[in-house]
Every structure is written in C-alpha cells, then in structure tokens.
Short mmCIF file of C-alpha atoms in Angstrom, two decimals:
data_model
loop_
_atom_site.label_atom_id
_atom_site.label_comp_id
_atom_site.label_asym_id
_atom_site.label_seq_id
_atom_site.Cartn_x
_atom_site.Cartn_y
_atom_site.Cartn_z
CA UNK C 204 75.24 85.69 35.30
CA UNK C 205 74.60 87.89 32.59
CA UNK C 206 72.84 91.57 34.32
CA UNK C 207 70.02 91.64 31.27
CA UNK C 208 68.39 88.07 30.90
CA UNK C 209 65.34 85.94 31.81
CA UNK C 210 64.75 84.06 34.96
CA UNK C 211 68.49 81.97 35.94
CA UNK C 212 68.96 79.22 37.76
CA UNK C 213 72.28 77.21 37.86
CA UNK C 214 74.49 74.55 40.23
CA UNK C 215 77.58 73.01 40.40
CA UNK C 216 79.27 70.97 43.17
CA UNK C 217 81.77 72.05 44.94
CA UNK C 218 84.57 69.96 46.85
CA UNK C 219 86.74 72.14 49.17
CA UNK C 220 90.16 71.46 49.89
CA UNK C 221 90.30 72.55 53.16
CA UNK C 222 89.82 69.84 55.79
CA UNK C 223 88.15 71.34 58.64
CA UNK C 224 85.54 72.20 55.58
CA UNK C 225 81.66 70.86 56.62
CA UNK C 226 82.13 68.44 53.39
CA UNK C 227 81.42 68.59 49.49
CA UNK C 228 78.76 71.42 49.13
CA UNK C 229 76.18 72.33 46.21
CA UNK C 230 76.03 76.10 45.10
CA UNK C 231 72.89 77.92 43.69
CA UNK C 232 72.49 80.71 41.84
CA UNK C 233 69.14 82.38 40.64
CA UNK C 234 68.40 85.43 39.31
CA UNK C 235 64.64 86.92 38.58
CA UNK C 236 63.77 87.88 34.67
CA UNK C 237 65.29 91.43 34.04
CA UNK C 238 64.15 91.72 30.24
CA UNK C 239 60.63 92.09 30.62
CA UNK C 240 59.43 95.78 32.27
CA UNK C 241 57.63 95.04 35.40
CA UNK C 242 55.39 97.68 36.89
CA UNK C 243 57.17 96.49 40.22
CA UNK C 244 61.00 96.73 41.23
CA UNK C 245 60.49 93.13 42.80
CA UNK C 246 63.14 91.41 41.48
CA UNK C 247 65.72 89.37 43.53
CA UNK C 248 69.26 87.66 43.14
CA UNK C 249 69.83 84.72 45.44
CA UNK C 250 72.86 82.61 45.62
CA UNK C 251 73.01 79.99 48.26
CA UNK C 252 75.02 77.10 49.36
CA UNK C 253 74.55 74.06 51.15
CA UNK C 254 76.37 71.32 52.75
CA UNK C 255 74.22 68.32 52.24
CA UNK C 256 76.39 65.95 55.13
CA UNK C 257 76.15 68.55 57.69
CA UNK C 258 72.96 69.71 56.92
CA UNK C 259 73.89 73.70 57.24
CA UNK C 260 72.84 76.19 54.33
CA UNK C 261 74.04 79.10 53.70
CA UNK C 262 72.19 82.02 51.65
CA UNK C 263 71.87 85.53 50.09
CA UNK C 264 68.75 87.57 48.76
CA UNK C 265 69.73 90.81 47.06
CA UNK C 266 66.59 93.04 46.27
CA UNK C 267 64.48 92.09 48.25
CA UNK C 268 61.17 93.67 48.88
CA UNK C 269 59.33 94.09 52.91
CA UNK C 270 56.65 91.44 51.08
CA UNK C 271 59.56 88.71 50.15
CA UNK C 272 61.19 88.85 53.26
CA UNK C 273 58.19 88.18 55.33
CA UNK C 274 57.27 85.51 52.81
CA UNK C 275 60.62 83.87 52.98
CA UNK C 276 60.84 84.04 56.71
CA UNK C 277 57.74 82.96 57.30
CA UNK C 278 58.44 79.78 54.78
CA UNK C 279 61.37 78.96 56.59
CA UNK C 280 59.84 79.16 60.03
CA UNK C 281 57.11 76.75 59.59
CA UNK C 282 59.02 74.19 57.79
CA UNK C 283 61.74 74.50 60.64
CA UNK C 284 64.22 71.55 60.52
CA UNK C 285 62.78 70.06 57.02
CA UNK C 286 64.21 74.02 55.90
CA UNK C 287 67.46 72.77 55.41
CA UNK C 288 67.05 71.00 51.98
CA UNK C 289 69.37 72.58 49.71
CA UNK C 290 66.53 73.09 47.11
CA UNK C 291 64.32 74.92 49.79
CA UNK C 292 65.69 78.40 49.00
CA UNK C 293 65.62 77.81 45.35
CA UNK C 294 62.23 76.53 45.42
CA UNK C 295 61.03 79.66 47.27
CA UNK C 296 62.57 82.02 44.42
CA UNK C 297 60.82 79.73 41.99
CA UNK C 298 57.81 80.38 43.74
CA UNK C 299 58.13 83.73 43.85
CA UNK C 300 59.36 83.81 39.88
CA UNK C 301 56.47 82.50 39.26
CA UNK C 302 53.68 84.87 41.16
CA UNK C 303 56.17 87.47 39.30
CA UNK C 304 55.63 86.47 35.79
CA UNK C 305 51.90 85.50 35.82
CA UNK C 306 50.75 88.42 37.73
CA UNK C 307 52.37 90.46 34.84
CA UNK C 308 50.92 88.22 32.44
CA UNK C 309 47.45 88.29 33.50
CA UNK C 310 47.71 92.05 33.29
CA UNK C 311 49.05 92.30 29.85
CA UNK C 312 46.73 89.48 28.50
CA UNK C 313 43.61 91.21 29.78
CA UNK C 314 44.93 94.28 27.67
CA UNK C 315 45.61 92.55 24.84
CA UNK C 316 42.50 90.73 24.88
CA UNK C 317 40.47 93.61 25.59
CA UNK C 318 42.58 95.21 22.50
CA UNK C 319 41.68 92.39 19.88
CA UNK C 320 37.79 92.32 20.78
CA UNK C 321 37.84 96.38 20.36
CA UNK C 322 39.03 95.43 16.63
CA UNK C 323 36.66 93.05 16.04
CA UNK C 324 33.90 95.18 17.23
CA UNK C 325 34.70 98.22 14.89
CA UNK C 326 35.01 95.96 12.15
CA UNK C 327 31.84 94.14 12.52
CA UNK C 328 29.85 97.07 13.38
CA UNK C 329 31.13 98.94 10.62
CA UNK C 330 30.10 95.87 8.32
CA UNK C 331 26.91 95.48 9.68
CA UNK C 332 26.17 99.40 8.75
CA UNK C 333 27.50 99.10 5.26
CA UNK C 334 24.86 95.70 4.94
CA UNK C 335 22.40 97.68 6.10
CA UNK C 336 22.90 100.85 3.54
CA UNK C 337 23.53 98.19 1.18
CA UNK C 338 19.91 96.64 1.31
CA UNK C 339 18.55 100.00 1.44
CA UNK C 340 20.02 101.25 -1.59
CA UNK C 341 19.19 98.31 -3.32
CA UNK C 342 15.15 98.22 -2.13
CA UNK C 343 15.08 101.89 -3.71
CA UNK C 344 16.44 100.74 -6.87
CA UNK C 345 14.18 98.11 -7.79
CA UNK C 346 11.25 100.52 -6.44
CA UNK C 347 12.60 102.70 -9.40
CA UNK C 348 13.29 99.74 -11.96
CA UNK C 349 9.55 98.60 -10.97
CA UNK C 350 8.31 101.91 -11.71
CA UNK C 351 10.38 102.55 -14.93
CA UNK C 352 11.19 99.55 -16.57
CA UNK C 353 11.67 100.75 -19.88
CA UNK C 354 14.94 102.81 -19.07
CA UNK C 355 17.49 103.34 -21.40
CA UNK C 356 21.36 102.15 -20.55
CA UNK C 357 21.92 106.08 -20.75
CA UNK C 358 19.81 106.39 -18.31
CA UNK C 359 20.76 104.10 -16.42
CA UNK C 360 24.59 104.87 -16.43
CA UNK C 361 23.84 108.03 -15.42
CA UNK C 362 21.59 107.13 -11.97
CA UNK C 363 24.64 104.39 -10.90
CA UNK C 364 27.50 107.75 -11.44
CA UNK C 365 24.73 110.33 -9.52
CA UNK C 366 24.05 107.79 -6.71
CA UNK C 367 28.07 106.70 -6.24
CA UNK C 368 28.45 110.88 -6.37
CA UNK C 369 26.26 110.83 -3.31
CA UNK C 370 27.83 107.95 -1.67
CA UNK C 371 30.93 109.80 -1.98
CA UNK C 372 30.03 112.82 -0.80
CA UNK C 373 28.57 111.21 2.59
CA UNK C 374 31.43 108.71 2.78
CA UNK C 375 34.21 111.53 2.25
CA UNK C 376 31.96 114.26 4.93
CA UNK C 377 32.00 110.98 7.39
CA UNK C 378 35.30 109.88 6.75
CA UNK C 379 36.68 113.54 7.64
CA UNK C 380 34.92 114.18 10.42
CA UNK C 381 35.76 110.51 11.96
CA UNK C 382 39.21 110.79 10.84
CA UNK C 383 40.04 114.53 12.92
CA UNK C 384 38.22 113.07 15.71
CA UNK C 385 39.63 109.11 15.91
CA UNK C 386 43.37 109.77 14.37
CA UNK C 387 45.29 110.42 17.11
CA UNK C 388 43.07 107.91 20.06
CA UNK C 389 43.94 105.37 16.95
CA UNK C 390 47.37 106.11 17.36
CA UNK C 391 47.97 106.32 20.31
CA UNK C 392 45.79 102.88 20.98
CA UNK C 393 48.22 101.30 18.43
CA UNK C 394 51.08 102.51 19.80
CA UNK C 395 49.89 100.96 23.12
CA UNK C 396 48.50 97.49 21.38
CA UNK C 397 52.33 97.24 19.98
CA UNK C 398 54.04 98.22 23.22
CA UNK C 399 51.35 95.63 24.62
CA UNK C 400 52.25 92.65 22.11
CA UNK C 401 56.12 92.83 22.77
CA UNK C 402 55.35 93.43 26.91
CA UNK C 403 53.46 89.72 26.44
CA UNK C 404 56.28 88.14 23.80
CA UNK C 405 58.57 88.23 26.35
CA UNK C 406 56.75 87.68 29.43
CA UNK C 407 55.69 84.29 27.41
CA UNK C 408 59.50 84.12 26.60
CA UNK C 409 60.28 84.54 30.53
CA UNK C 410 57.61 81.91 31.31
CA UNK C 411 58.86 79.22 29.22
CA UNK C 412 62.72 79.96 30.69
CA UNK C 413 60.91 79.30 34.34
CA UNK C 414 59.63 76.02 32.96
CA UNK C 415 63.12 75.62 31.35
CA UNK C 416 64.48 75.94 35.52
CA UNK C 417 61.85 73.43 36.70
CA UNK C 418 63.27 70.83 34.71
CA UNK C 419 66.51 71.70 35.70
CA UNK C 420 65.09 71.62 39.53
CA UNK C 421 63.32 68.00 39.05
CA UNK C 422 66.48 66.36 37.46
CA UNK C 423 68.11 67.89 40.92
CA UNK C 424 65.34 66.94 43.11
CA UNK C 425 65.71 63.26 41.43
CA UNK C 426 69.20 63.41 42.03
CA UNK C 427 68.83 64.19 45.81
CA UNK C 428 66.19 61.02 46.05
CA UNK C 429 68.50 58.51 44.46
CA UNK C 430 71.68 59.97 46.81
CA UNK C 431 69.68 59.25 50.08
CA UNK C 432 69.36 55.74 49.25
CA UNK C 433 73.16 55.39 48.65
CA UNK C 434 75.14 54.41 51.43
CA UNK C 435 78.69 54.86 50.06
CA UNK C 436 81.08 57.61 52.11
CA UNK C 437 80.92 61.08 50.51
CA UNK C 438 78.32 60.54 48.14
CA UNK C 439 75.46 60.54 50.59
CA UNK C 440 74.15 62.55 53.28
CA UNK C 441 74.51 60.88 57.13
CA UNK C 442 71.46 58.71 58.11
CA UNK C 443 70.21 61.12 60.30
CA UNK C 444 69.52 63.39 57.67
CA UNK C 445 68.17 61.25 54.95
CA UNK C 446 65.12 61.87 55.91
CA UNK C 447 65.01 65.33 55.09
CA UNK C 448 65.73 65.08 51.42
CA UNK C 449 63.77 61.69 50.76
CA UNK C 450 60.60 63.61 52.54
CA UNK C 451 61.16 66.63 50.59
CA UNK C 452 61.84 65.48 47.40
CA UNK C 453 58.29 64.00 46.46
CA UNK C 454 56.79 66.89 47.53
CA UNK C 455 59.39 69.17 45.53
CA UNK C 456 58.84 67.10 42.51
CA UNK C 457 55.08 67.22 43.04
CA UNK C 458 55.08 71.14 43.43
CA UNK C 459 57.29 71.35 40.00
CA UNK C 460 54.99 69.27 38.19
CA UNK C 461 52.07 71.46 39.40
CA UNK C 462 53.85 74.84 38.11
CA UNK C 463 54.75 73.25 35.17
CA UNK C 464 51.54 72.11 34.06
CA UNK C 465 50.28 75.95 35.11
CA UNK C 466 52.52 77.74 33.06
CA UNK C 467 52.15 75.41 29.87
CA UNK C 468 48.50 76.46 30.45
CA UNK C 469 49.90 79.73 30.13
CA UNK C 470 51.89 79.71 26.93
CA UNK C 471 49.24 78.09 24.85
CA UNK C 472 46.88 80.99 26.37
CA UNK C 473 49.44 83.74 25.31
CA UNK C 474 50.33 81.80 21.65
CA UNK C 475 46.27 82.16 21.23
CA UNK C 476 47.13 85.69 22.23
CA UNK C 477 49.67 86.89 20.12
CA UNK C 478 47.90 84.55 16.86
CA UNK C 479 44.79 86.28 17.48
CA UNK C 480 46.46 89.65 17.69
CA UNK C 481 48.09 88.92 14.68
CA UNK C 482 45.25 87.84 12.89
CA UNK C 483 42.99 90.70 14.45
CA UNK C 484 45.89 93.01 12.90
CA UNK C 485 45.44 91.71 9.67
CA UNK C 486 41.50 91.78 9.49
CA UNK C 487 42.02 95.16 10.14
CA UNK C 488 44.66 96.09 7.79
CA UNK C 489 42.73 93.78 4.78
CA UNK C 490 39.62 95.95 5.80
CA UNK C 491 41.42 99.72 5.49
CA UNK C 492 42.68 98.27 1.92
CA UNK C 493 39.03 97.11 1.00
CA UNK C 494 38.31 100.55 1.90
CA UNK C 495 41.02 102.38 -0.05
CA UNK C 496 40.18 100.70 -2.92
CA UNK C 497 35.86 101.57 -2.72
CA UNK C 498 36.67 105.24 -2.24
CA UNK C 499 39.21 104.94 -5.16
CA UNK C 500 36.12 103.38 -7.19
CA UNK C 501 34.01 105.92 -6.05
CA UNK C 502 36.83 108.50 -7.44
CA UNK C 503 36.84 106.99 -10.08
CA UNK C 504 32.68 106.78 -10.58
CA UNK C 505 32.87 110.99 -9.68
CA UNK C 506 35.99 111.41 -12.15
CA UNK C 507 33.55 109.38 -14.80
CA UNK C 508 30.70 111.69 -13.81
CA UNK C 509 32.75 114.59 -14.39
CA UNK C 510 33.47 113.18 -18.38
CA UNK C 511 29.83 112.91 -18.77
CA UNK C 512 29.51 116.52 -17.95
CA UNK C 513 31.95 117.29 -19.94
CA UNK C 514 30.38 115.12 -22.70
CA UNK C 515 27.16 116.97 -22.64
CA UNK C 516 28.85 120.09 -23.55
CA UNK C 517 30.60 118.35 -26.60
CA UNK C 518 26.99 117.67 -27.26
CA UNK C 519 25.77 120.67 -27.33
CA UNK C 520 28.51 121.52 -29.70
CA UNK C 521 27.57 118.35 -32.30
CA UNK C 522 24.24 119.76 -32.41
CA UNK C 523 24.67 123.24 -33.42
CA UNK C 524 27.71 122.39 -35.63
CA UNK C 525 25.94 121.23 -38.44
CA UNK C 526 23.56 124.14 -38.57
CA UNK C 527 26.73 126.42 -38.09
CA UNK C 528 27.83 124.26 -40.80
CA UNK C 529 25.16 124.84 -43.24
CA UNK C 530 24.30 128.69 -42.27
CA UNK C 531 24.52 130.98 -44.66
CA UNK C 532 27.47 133.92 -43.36
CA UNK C 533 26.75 137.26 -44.34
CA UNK C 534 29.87 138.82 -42.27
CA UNK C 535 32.34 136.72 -42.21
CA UNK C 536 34.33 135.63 -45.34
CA UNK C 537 34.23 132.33 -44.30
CA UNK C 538 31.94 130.19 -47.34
CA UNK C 539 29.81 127.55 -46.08
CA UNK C 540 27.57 125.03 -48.33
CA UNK C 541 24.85 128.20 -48.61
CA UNK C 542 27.11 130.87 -48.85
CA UNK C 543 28.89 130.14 -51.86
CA UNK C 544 28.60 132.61 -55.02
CA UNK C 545 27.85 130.03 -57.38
CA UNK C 546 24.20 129.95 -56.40
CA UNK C 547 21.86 132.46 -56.90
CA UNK C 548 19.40 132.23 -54.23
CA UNK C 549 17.31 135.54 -54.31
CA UNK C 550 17.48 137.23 -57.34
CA UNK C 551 18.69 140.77 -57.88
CA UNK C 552 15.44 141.82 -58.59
CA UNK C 553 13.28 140.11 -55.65
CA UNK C 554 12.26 142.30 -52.57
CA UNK C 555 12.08 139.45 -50.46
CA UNK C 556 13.62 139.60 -47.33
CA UNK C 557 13.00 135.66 -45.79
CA UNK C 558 14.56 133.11 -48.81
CA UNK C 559 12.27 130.80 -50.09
CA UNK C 560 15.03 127.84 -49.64
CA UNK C 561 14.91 128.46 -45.94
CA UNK C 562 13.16 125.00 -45.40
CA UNK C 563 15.69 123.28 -47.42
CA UNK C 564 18.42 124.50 -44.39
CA UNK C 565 16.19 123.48 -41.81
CA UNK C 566 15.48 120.52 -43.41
CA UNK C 567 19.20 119.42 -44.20
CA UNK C 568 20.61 121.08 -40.73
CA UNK C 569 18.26 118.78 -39.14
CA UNK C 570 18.69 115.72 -41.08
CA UNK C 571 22.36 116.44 -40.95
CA UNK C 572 22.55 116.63 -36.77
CA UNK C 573 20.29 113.77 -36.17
CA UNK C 574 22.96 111.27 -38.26
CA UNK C 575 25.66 112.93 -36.60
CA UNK C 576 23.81 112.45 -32.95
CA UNK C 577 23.25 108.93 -33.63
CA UNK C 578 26.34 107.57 -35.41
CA UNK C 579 28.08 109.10 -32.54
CA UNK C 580 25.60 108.35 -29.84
CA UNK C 581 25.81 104.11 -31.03
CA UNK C 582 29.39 104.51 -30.83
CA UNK C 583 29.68 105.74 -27.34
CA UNK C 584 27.16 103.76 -25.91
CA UNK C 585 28.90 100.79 -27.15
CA UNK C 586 32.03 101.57 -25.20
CA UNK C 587 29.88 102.56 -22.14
CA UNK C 588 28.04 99.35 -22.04
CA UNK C 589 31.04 97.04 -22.40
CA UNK C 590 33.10 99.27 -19.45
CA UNK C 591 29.69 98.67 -17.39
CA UNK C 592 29.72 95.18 -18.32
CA UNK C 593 33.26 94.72 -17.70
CA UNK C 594 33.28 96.88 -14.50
CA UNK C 595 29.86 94.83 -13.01
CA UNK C 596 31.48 91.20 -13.37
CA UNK C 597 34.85 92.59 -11.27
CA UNK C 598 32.66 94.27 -8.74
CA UNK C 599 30.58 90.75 -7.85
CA UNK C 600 33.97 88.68 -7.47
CA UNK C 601 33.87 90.60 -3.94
CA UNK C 602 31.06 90.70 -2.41
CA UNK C 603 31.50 93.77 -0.06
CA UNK C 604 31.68 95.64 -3.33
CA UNK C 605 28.10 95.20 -3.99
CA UNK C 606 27.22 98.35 -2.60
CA UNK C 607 28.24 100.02 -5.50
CA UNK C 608 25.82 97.78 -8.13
CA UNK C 609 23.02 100.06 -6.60
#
C-alpha cells in the first residue's frame, strides 16, 4: 500500500499449502486517507484475515486511538458470534472512514461557505452604495439643468470634469484609508479561502475513493451471499456457519447502500461548493477590474481637467497676443503693424502726447482677438463635443459606469 494515498481497501484469496492449515482464507487490507490534513491523528491501518470454513478471523489495527478501540470492542462484543464475518472488521473501518471524512468535511464546508457569502456581501453592499451615490448625483444634476437650462456645452464639460475631480478625490481618500486598513485581513482571508478550497478538493476526492471501496465491499458482500448457497467442497463455508454470512450480508449490503447514498449527497454538496467558490472568485475579480478601469476614467477625467487648465492659460495668451501684436514698441526694435517708419502718426510739430489713431488700435486689437477667440473657440469645441459624444455612448454599454454621466 502506497504510505501517501486516499482511503484503501483491497482482497485476495489465499489457499495455503500447508495441510493442518484452517482452509482457503480471504485477506484484507485497509488503510485510512493520508492526503488530506486532518486536525486529528486518527488514522488507522488494518489488515485482517479470515478463514471462512472455520469461522476464525484474525486481525490488526495500527493507530489506533482510546475512542476506536472502545468503538471496535464494543462492536464486536454485541454482535458476539455473528462477529466473525470476514467483512465485519472491514465494515467497522469503513464506518469509521466515513465519520473521518465527513466530520472534516462539514468543517471545511461551513468555512468555505461562510467564505463565499462574505464575498457576496462586500460586493453587494458595495453596489448598493455606489446606486445610491449614483441617484444622488444624478437628482442634483437635473436640479441644476432645471434651474439653468440654457447652458453652454463649455459649460457643461467643465461641471462633468469638476464633479469626476471630486469623485476622485473621495474615491482615492476612501480607497487609501480602506486599503491600509483591509490589505493584509484580505490577504490573509485569501490565503485561508485557498488553503480552504484545496483542504475540501481533496476531502471530496477522499469521499468519492470511500464510495469507490463500498462498491468494492458490495460486489464482496454479494459474493459471500451466493457462496452460502453453494454446497460444493471448498467453495463454501460448513452448514453450520452459513448462517452467519447469509444473515449478515443483507444487512452489510443495506448499510453500504445507506453510506453510499450519504456521501453522493456529499459530493454534489461540495461540487456546489467549489462552483460557487469559483464563481464567487470571479465576481470578485470582474468587480476589482470594473473598478480599475472607473478610477482609470476618473484619471483620465482629472488628467482632462488638468488640459483645460492648461487651456485657459493659452487663452489668456490668444487674447493679449493680438494687442501685443498691434502695439506700437517704443523700446524694443522689434516693428509691429503701428510701429513701422513708413507712417507718420504724430507729426513733428504736434505737442500731443495721446495719438489721435488710438481708437483705430483698440478698435482693430479688438476686432482682431474676437476672430481669433472664435475661429479657435468653434474648433475646439468641435473636438470636445465629439470626444463627449463618443466617450457618453461607451460609458452606457455598462451600466455600472453611469455614475460618471452625472
């Protein structure tokens, strides 16, 4: 038997040569699951051999705890005579393989469980806050549009890039705080909900080896029914003794069926298990992406408000330009449109200080910055309204991404 395996149960016949032998015999070997990690040492190694002529039965239980050897010995006292089926002993250790397994189960599933509504919870209650500060923000802006209806897209832009600056400011303070408070409980609760998932993969594994070893023990207990009724020499126990397997059989195979229907019961719970799990997993891991990718839109809507800023100062700079432009330059060397020697605008022999073509500056300085402003103001707002437009209709193929249409 291999030393690192799940639950082992096998039999061969066994024909001795020797003729003061007690007959042909039937040896058993079973060994309890030693890949999954119990919390208890309980495991056991039993081999056992039985003479089904005689009847006599011989047996050995290595690792055995105070609580299997009362259990056994008990067993074996109240069944008395009927004790000396050969598939008594191996029924016992499945018995005991099986209180084994589903204790451990049942502790691990409870975990697990308790692990996949904990992710369900945070996600929904997290959704169910973002709905809420969705509705909100969206109440105050048509309050707003209501009151100002005849807003410009300028405008407009401008509120959407102010309001996702807020949002990311509160989601990024939040997101820091909960992040050096929850980091390393999250860790350590996946590191457990991991440890947890494997620890129930192979219990399930275990289980379905144990209903692997019933079959094996019905095709023996139908084996011992249909060699009572034979009556050839050798093949069958003596008449005396037929009555012990023939008894014990039904109520062997009954027992298997009973344990077998059990732990199906059990695998389909822990395949629910581990699918939920899985699915719980990736809920979680689709939601962290969704996340990601809103506070890379909200970089993106702060890295946007940052080139309007910057914008406004380029502004500023269009609208003195063409008065710089047009100045006249009495320092520098540099000769703009009024500067130039070719015109004579105050004659040598005036004593006024103010020219008299001062409103014609004004005039075209003005004229000048307002078709600059505009040509260039049309322009941009024609790119800014088709990235908006473009921007809006990727937003709505999600809706959790709504919350930033406010």
């Amino acid at each position: 038997m291999p030393r690192k395996s799940h639950a082992v149960f096998n039999s061969r016949k066994v024909k001795w040569k020797d003729p003061r032998s007690l007959g042909p015999s039937i040896v058993y070997n079973c060994m309890s699951d030693t890949i999954c990690e119990f919390k208890k040492n309980d495991g056991i190694a039993m081999s056992v051999t039985s003479f089904p002529d005689v009847p006599v039965t011989f047996a050995v239980m290595y690792g055995c705890t105070d609580a299997t050897i009362k259990y056994v010995s008990q067993r074996l006292k109240s069944y008395k005579r009927t004790a000396l089926h050969p598939l008594m002993l191996p029924m016992m250790f499945v018995e005991l393989e099986r209180t084994r397994l589903l204790d451990a189960l049942q502790s691990e599933t409870s975990i697990l469980d308790q692990r996949i509504l904990e992710m369900q919870t945070r996600l929904s209650t997290f959704t169910q806050t973002e709905a809420e500060k969705s509705d909100k923000t969206k109440a105050v802006k048509e309050a707003e549009s209501s009151e100002s209806t005849e807003m410009s897209e300028s405008t407009e832009g401008i509120e959407m890039v102010a309001t996702a600056g807020r949002v990311a400011d509160r989601v990024k303070i939040k997101t820091n705080k909960e992040t050096e408070e929850n980091t390393e409980n999250m860790l350590q609760k996946d590191c457990k909900a991991t440890k947890n998932w494997l620890m129930v993969s192979k219990l399930k594994n275990g289980v379905q080896s144990l209903i692997t070893i019933l079959d094996a023990m019905a095709t023996q207990s139908r084996q011992f029914s249909e060699d009572a009724e034979k009556t050839e020499a050798g093949t069958s126990p003596s008449p005396g003794n037929r009555g012990i397997y023939t008894s014990n059989t039904a109520q062997f195979q009954d027992r298997l069926t009973e344990m077998k229907i059990e732990l199906n019961s059990e695998v389909q719970n822990c395949d629910s298990l581990l699918g939920g799990m899985s699915m719980a997993t990736q809920m979680e891991w689709n939601f962290y992406t969704r996340r990601d990718a809103k506070a890379n839109i909200i970089i993106a809507f702060a890295s946007k408000r940052d080139s309007n800023q910057m914008r406004a100062i380029s502004y500023m700079g269009m609208v003195f330009l063409p008065g710089t432009f047009l100045a006249l330059t009495l320092e520098s060397k540099t000769k703009t449109l009024f500067s130039m020697t070719f015109f004579n605008w105050i004659p040598d022999e005036s004593h006024r200080m103010v020219s008299p073509w001062l409103g014609l500056y004004c005039g075209s300085a003005a004229v000048l910055t307002l078709l600059t402003w505009w040509f260039s103001r049309k322009y941009i707002a024609k790119g800014d309204e088709a990235a908006k437009t473009e921007f809006k209709q990727q937003l709505l193929r999600d809706d959790d991404a709504n919350i930033f249409l406010v």
